Every structure is written in structure tokens, then in C-alpha cells.
CSV table of C-alpha atoms and ligand atoms in Angstrom, one decimal:
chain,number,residue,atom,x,y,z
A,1,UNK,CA,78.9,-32.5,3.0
A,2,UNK,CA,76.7,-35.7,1.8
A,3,UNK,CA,73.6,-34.4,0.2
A,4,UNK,CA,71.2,-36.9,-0.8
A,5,UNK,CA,68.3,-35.8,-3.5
A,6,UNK,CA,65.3,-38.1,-3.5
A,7,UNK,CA,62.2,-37.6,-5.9
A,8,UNK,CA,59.4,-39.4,-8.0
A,9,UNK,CA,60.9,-39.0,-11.8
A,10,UNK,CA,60.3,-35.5,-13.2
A,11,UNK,CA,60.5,-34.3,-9.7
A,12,UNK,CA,63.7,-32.4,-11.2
A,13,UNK,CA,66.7,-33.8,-9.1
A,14,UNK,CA,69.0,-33.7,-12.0
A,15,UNK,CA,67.9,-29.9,-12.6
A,16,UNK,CA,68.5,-28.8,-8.6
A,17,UNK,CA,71.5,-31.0,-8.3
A,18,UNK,CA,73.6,-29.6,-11.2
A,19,UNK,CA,72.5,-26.3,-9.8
A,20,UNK,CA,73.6,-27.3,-5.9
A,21,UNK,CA,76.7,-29.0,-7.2
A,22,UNK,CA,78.2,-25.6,-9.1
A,23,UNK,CA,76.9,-23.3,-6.2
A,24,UNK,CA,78.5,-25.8,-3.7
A,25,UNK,CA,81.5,-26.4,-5.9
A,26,UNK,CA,81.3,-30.5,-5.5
A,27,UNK,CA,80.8,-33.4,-7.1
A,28,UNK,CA,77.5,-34.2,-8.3
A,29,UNK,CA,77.0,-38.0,-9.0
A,30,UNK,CA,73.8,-38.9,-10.9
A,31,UNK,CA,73.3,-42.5,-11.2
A,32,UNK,CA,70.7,-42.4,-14.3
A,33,UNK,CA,73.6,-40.7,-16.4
A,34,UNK,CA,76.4,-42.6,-15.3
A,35,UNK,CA,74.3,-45.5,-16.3
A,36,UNK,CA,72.9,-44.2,-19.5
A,37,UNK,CA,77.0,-43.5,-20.0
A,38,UNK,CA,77.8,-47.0,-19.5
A,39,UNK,CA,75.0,-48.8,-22.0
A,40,UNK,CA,75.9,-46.0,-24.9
A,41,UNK,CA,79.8,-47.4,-23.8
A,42,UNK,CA,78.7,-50.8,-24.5
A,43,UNK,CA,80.6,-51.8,-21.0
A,44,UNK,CA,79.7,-54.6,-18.9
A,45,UNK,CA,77.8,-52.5,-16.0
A,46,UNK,CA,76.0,-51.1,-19.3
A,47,UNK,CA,75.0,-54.0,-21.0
A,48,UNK,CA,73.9,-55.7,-17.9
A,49,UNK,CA,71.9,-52.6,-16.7
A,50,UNK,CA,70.5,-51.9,-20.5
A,51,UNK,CA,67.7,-54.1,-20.1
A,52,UNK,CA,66.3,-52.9,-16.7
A,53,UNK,CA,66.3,-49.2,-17.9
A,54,UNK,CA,65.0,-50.2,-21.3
A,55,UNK,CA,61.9,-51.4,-19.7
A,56,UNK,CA,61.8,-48.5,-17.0
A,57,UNK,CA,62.4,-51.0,-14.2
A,58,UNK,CA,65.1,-50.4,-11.3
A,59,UNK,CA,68.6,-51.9,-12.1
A,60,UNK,CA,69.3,-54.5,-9.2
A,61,UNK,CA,70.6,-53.1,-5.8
A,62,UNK,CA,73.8,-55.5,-6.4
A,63,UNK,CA,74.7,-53.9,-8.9
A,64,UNK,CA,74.2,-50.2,-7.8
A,65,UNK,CA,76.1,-50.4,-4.6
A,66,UNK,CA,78.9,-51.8,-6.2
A,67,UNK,CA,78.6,-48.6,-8.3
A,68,UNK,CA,77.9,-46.6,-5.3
A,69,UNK,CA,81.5,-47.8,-3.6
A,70,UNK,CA,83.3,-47.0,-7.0
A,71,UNK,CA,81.7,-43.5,-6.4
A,72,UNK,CA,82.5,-42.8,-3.2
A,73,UNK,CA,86.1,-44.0,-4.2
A,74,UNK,CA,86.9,-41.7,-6.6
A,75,UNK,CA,85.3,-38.9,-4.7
A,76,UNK,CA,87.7,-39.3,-2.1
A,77,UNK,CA,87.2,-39.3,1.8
A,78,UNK,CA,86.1,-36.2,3.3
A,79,UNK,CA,85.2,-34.4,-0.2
A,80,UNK,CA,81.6,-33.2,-0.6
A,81,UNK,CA,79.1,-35.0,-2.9
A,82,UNK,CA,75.5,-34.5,-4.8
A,83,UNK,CA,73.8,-38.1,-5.1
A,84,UNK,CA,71.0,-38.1,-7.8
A,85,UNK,CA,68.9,-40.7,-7.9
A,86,UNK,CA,70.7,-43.0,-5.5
A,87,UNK,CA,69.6,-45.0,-3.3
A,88,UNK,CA,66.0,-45.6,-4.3
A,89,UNK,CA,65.6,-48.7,-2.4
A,90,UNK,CA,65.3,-49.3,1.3
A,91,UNK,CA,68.2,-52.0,0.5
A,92,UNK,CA,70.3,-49.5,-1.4
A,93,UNK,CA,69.5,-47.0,1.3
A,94,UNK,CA,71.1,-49.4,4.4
A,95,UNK,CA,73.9,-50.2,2.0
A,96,UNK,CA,75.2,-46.9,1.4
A,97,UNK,CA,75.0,-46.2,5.0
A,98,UNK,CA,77.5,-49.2,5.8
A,99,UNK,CA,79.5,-47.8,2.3
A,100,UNK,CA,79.9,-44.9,4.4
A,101,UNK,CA,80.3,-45.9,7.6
A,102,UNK,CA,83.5,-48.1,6.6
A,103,UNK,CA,84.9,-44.9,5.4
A,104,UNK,CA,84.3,-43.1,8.5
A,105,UNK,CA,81.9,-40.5,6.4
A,106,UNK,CA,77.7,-40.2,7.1
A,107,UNK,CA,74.7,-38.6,4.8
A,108,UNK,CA,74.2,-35.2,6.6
A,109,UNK,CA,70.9,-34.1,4.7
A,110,UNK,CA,68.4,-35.8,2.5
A,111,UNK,CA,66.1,-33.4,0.2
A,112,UNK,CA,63.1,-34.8,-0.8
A,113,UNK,CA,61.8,-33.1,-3.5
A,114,UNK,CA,58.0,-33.6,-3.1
A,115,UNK,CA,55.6,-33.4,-6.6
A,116,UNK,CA,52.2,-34.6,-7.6
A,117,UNK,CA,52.6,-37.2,-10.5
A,118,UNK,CA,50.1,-35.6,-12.6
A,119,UNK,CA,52.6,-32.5,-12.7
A,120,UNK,CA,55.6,-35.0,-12.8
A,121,UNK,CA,54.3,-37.0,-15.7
A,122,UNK,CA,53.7,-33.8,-17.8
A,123,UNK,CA,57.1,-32.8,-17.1
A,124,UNK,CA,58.7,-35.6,-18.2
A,125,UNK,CA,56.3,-35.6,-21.4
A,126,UNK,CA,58.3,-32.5,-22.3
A,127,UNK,CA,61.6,-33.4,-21.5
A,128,UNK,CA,63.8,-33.5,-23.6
A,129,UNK,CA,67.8,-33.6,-22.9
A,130,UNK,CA,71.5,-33.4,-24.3
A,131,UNK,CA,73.3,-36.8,-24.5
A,132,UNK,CA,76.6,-35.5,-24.6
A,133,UNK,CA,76.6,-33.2,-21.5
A,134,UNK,CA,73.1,-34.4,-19.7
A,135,UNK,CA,71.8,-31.0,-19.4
A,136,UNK,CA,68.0,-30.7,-19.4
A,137,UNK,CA,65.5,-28.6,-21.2
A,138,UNK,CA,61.4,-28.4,-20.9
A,139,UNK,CA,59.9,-27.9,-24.6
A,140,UNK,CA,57.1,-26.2,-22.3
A,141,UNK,CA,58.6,-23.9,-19.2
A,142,UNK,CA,62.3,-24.0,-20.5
A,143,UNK,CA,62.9,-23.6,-24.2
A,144,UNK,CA,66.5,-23.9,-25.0
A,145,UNK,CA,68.0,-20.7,-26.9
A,146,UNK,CA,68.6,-22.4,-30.2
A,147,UNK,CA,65.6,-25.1,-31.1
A,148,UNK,CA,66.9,-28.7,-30.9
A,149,UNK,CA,70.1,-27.6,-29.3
A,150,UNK,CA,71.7,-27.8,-25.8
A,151,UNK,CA,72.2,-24.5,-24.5
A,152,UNK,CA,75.6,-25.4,-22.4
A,153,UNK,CA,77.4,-27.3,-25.7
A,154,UNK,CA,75.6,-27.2,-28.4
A,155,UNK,CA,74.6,-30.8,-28.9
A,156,UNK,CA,71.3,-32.0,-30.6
A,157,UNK,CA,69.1,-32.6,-27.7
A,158,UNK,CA,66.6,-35.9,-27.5
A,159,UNK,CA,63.8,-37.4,-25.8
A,160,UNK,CA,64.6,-40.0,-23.4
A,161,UNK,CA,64.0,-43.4,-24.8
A,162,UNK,CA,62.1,-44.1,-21.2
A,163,UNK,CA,60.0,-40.9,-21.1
A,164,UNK,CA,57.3,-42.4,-23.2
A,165,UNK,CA,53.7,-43.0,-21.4
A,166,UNK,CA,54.1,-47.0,-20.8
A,167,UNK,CA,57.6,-46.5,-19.6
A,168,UNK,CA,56.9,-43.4,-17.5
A,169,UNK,CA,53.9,-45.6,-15.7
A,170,UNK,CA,56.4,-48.1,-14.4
A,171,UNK,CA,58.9,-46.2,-13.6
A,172,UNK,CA,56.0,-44.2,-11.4
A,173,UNK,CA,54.8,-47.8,-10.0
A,174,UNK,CA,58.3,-48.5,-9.2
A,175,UNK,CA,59.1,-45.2,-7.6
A,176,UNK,CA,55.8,-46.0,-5.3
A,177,UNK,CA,56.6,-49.9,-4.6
A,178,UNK,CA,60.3,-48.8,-3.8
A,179,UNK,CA,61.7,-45.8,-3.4
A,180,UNK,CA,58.8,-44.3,-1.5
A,181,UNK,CA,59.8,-46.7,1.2
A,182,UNK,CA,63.4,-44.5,1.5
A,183,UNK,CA,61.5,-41.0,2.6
A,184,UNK,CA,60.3,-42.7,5.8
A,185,UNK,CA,63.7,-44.3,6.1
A,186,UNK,CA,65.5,-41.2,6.3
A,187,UNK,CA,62.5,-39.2,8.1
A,188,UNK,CA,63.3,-41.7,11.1
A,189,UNK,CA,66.8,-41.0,11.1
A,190,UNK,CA,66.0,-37.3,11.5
A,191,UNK,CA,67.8,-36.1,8.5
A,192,UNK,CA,64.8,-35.6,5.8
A,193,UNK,CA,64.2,-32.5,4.7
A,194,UNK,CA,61.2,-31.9,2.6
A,195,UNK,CA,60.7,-29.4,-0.6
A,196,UNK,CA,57.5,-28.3,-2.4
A,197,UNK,CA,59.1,-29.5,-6.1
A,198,UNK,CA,56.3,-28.6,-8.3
A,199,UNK,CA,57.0,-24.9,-8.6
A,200,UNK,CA,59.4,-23.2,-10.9
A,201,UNK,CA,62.6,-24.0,-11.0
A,202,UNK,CA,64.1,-20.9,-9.6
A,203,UNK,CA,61.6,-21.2,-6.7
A,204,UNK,CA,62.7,-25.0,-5.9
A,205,UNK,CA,66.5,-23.6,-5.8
A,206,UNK,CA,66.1,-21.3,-3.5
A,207,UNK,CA,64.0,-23.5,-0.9
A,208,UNK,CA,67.3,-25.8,-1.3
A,209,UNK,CA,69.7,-22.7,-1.0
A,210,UNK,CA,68.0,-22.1,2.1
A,211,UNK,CA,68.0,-25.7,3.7
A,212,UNK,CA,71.7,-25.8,3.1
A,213,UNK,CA,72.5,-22.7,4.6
A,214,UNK,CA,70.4,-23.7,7.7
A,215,UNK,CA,72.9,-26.2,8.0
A,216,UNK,CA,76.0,-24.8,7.5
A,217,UNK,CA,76.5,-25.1,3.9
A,218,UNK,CA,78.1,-21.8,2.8
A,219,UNK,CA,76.3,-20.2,-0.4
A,220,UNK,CA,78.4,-19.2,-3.7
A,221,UNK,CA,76.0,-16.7,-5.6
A,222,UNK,CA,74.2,-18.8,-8.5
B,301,AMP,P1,67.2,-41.5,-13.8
B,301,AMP,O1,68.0,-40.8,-14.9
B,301,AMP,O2,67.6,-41.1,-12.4
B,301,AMP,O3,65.7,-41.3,-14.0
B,301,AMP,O4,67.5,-43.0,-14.0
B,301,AMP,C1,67.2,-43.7,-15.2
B,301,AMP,C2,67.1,-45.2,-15.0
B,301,AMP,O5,68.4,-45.7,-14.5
B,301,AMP,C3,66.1,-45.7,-13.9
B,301,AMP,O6,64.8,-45.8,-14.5
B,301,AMP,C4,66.7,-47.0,-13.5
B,301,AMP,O7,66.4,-48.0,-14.5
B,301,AMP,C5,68.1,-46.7,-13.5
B,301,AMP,N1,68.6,-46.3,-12.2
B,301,AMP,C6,69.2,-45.1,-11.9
B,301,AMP,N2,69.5,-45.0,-10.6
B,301,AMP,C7,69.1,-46.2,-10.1
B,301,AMP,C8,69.2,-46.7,-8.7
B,301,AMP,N3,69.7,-46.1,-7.7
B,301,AMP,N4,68.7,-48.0,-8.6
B,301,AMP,C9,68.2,-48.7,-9.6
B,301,AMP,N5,68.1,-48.3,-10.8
B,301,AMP,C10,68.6,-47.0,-11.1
């Protein structure tokens, strides 16, 4: 199955998707940590994509759908797949349709996590998260067990060099200008699926558990 999560930032796509991709059991590709991999790898996808994300604007759709096909090659025809925080363009969107279509494979659901940006901008005012595995903690609703450290391996967790205020506003105007576009994109293809995203987390999960199952996606407990 081809889930696609869509969301304004904080909505929590990286929270639900690390969630859907162990109760699932596949691949969960988030297109904000690959990237943030490749700048801290000094490679050339990273340094050319370092100074979009430094100023919280979107990285070129050129260079995200080569990194989408790269994806979809190492996960293999036929496997299942999480995408977080691809596409977030209309262009992005049409390309990864023709990615897939040339591999004989289709997106069967897109979740739209849906959240007011006054909730989303608090949230990501309080994020804070672990560079060496990507897990995410709230310093407000979800404390991690050990101050300063990341609950699943222990590393020193950090703010997000783009979740300060200027960088959170642009991100915001881009998500509006661009990605916004994609909901209606996917709405008139008939496979949009909408989620209230601004309640707990635990709340969010299991509207997703239920959307899956209501299309055939059998449940491992989680
Ligand atoms: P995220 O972790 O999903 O919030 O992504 C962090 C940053 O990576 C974004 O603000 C963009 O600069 C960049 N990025 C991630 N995914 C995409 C995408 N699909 N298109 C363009 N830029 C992206």
C-alpha cells in the first residue's frame, strides 16, 4: 500500500507516520530527514538543498523527484511505503504519479492531516527532536523520560534550526502558496482522506488506524 501523509508543518506527519510505518511494518520515507541527513553528510543533494531549508523555503521540485525515484527504487516494486512530507507541490504531486505509473504501482490513500496554524505554530515552538534517530518530543504535551534525551536511543535532543518564528512564518506562507494546492489535487482524484490533526496524539492515531482498516490495511496492535 502507498500512503501518502500531507500536512501544514507541526501538523505531526512525522509523529503518525513512524507510528503507521511500525504498525504497518513498511517503509516510512520522510523527505525532511533524508534531507536534513544529506546537508549534516556534506553530500551534493545536501549542500545544494542546505540553502533552501536554511531559509525555510521548499527545495526545488527537480531536485525532489529525482529523490523521490531513488526512493521508490530502493523500496522495491510492489512493497508498501509511508511518504512524509512528499510531494508538497502540485508539480511534485503529477510527477510522482508518472514515477509510479512507469512502475506499474499507484498512491491508494492520501491522509491529510488537517490543523489550525495557531495550534501548529505552538507545536513546533516546543519541538524539539533527536538528530541521530529523528524521533520527536514536545517540551509541552510529550516530555521525554530523561530531560534533554531521546527516549528511543539516548541521544541529546535539539531544536530544529528552522523551528524559530521567522522561519516557521515561511515555511507556513509556503505550505499555503504550494502545498495547499495538493489537498484539492488529490480530493479530485477521489483518494483524500481527511483527519482532525489538532488533538492528541493518541487520538490522531487511531482516526488513521481506522481509515486504513476501512481500506483494507490489516492492523498490527500498536
Ligand atoms: P520537514 O522535516 O518535512 O518539515 O522538511 C524540512 C524542510 O525540508 C522543508 O522546510 C523543505 O525545505 C525541505 N523539504 C522536505 N520535503 C520537501 C519537499 N517535498 N519539497 C520541497 N522541499 C522539501
Amino acid at each position: 500500500m502507498i500512503v501518502v501523509l500531507l500536512g501544514a508543518p507541526g501538523a505531526g506527519k512525522g509523529t503518525q507516520a513512524k507510528r503507521m510505518g511500525s504498525t504497518m511494518g513498511v517503509q516510512h520515507f520522510s523527505t525532511g530527514d533524508l534531507l536534513r541527513e544529506a546537508v549534516e553528510n556534506g553530500t551534493e543533494l545536501g549542500v545544494r538543498a542546505a540553502e533552501y531549508m536554511d531559509s525555510g523555503r521548499l527545495v526545488p521540485d527537480d531536485i525532489m523527484l529525482g529523490l523521490a525515484g531513488e526512493l521508490l527504487d530502493r523500496k522495491g516494486s510492489g512493497a508498501g511505503v509511508i511518504l512524509d512530507g512528499f510531494p508538497r507541490t502540485v508539480p511534485q504531486a503529477k510527477g510522482l504519479d508518472q514515477l509510479l505509473l512507469d512502475r506499474g504501482e499507484t498512491i491508494d490513500l492520501v491522509i491529510f492531516l488537517d490543523i489550525e496554524e495557531e495550534d501548529a505554530v505552538e507545536r513546533l515552538s516546543s519541538r524539539v527532536s533527536c538528530p541521530k534517530c529523528g524521533s520527536v518530543h514536545n517540551l509541552t504535551t510529550d516530555l521525554p523520560m530523561t530531560e534533554g534525551l531521546c527516549d528511543a536511543c539516548g541521544g541529546t535532543l535539539v531544536r530544529r534550526s528552522d523551528d524559530i518564528p521567522e522561519k516557521i512564518e515561511r515555511r507556513f506562507e509556503q505550505y499555503q502558496r504550494e502545498t495547499h494546492p495538493t489537498i484539492e489535487y488529490y480530493r479530485s482524484q477521489g483518494k483524500l482522506d481527511t483527519v482532525d490533526a489538532g488533538r492528541p496524539i493518541k487520538e490522531v492515531q487511531e482516526a488513521i488506524r481506522r481509515i486504513l482498516s476501512r481500506n483494507g490495511e490489516p492492523q498490527a496492535a500498536g
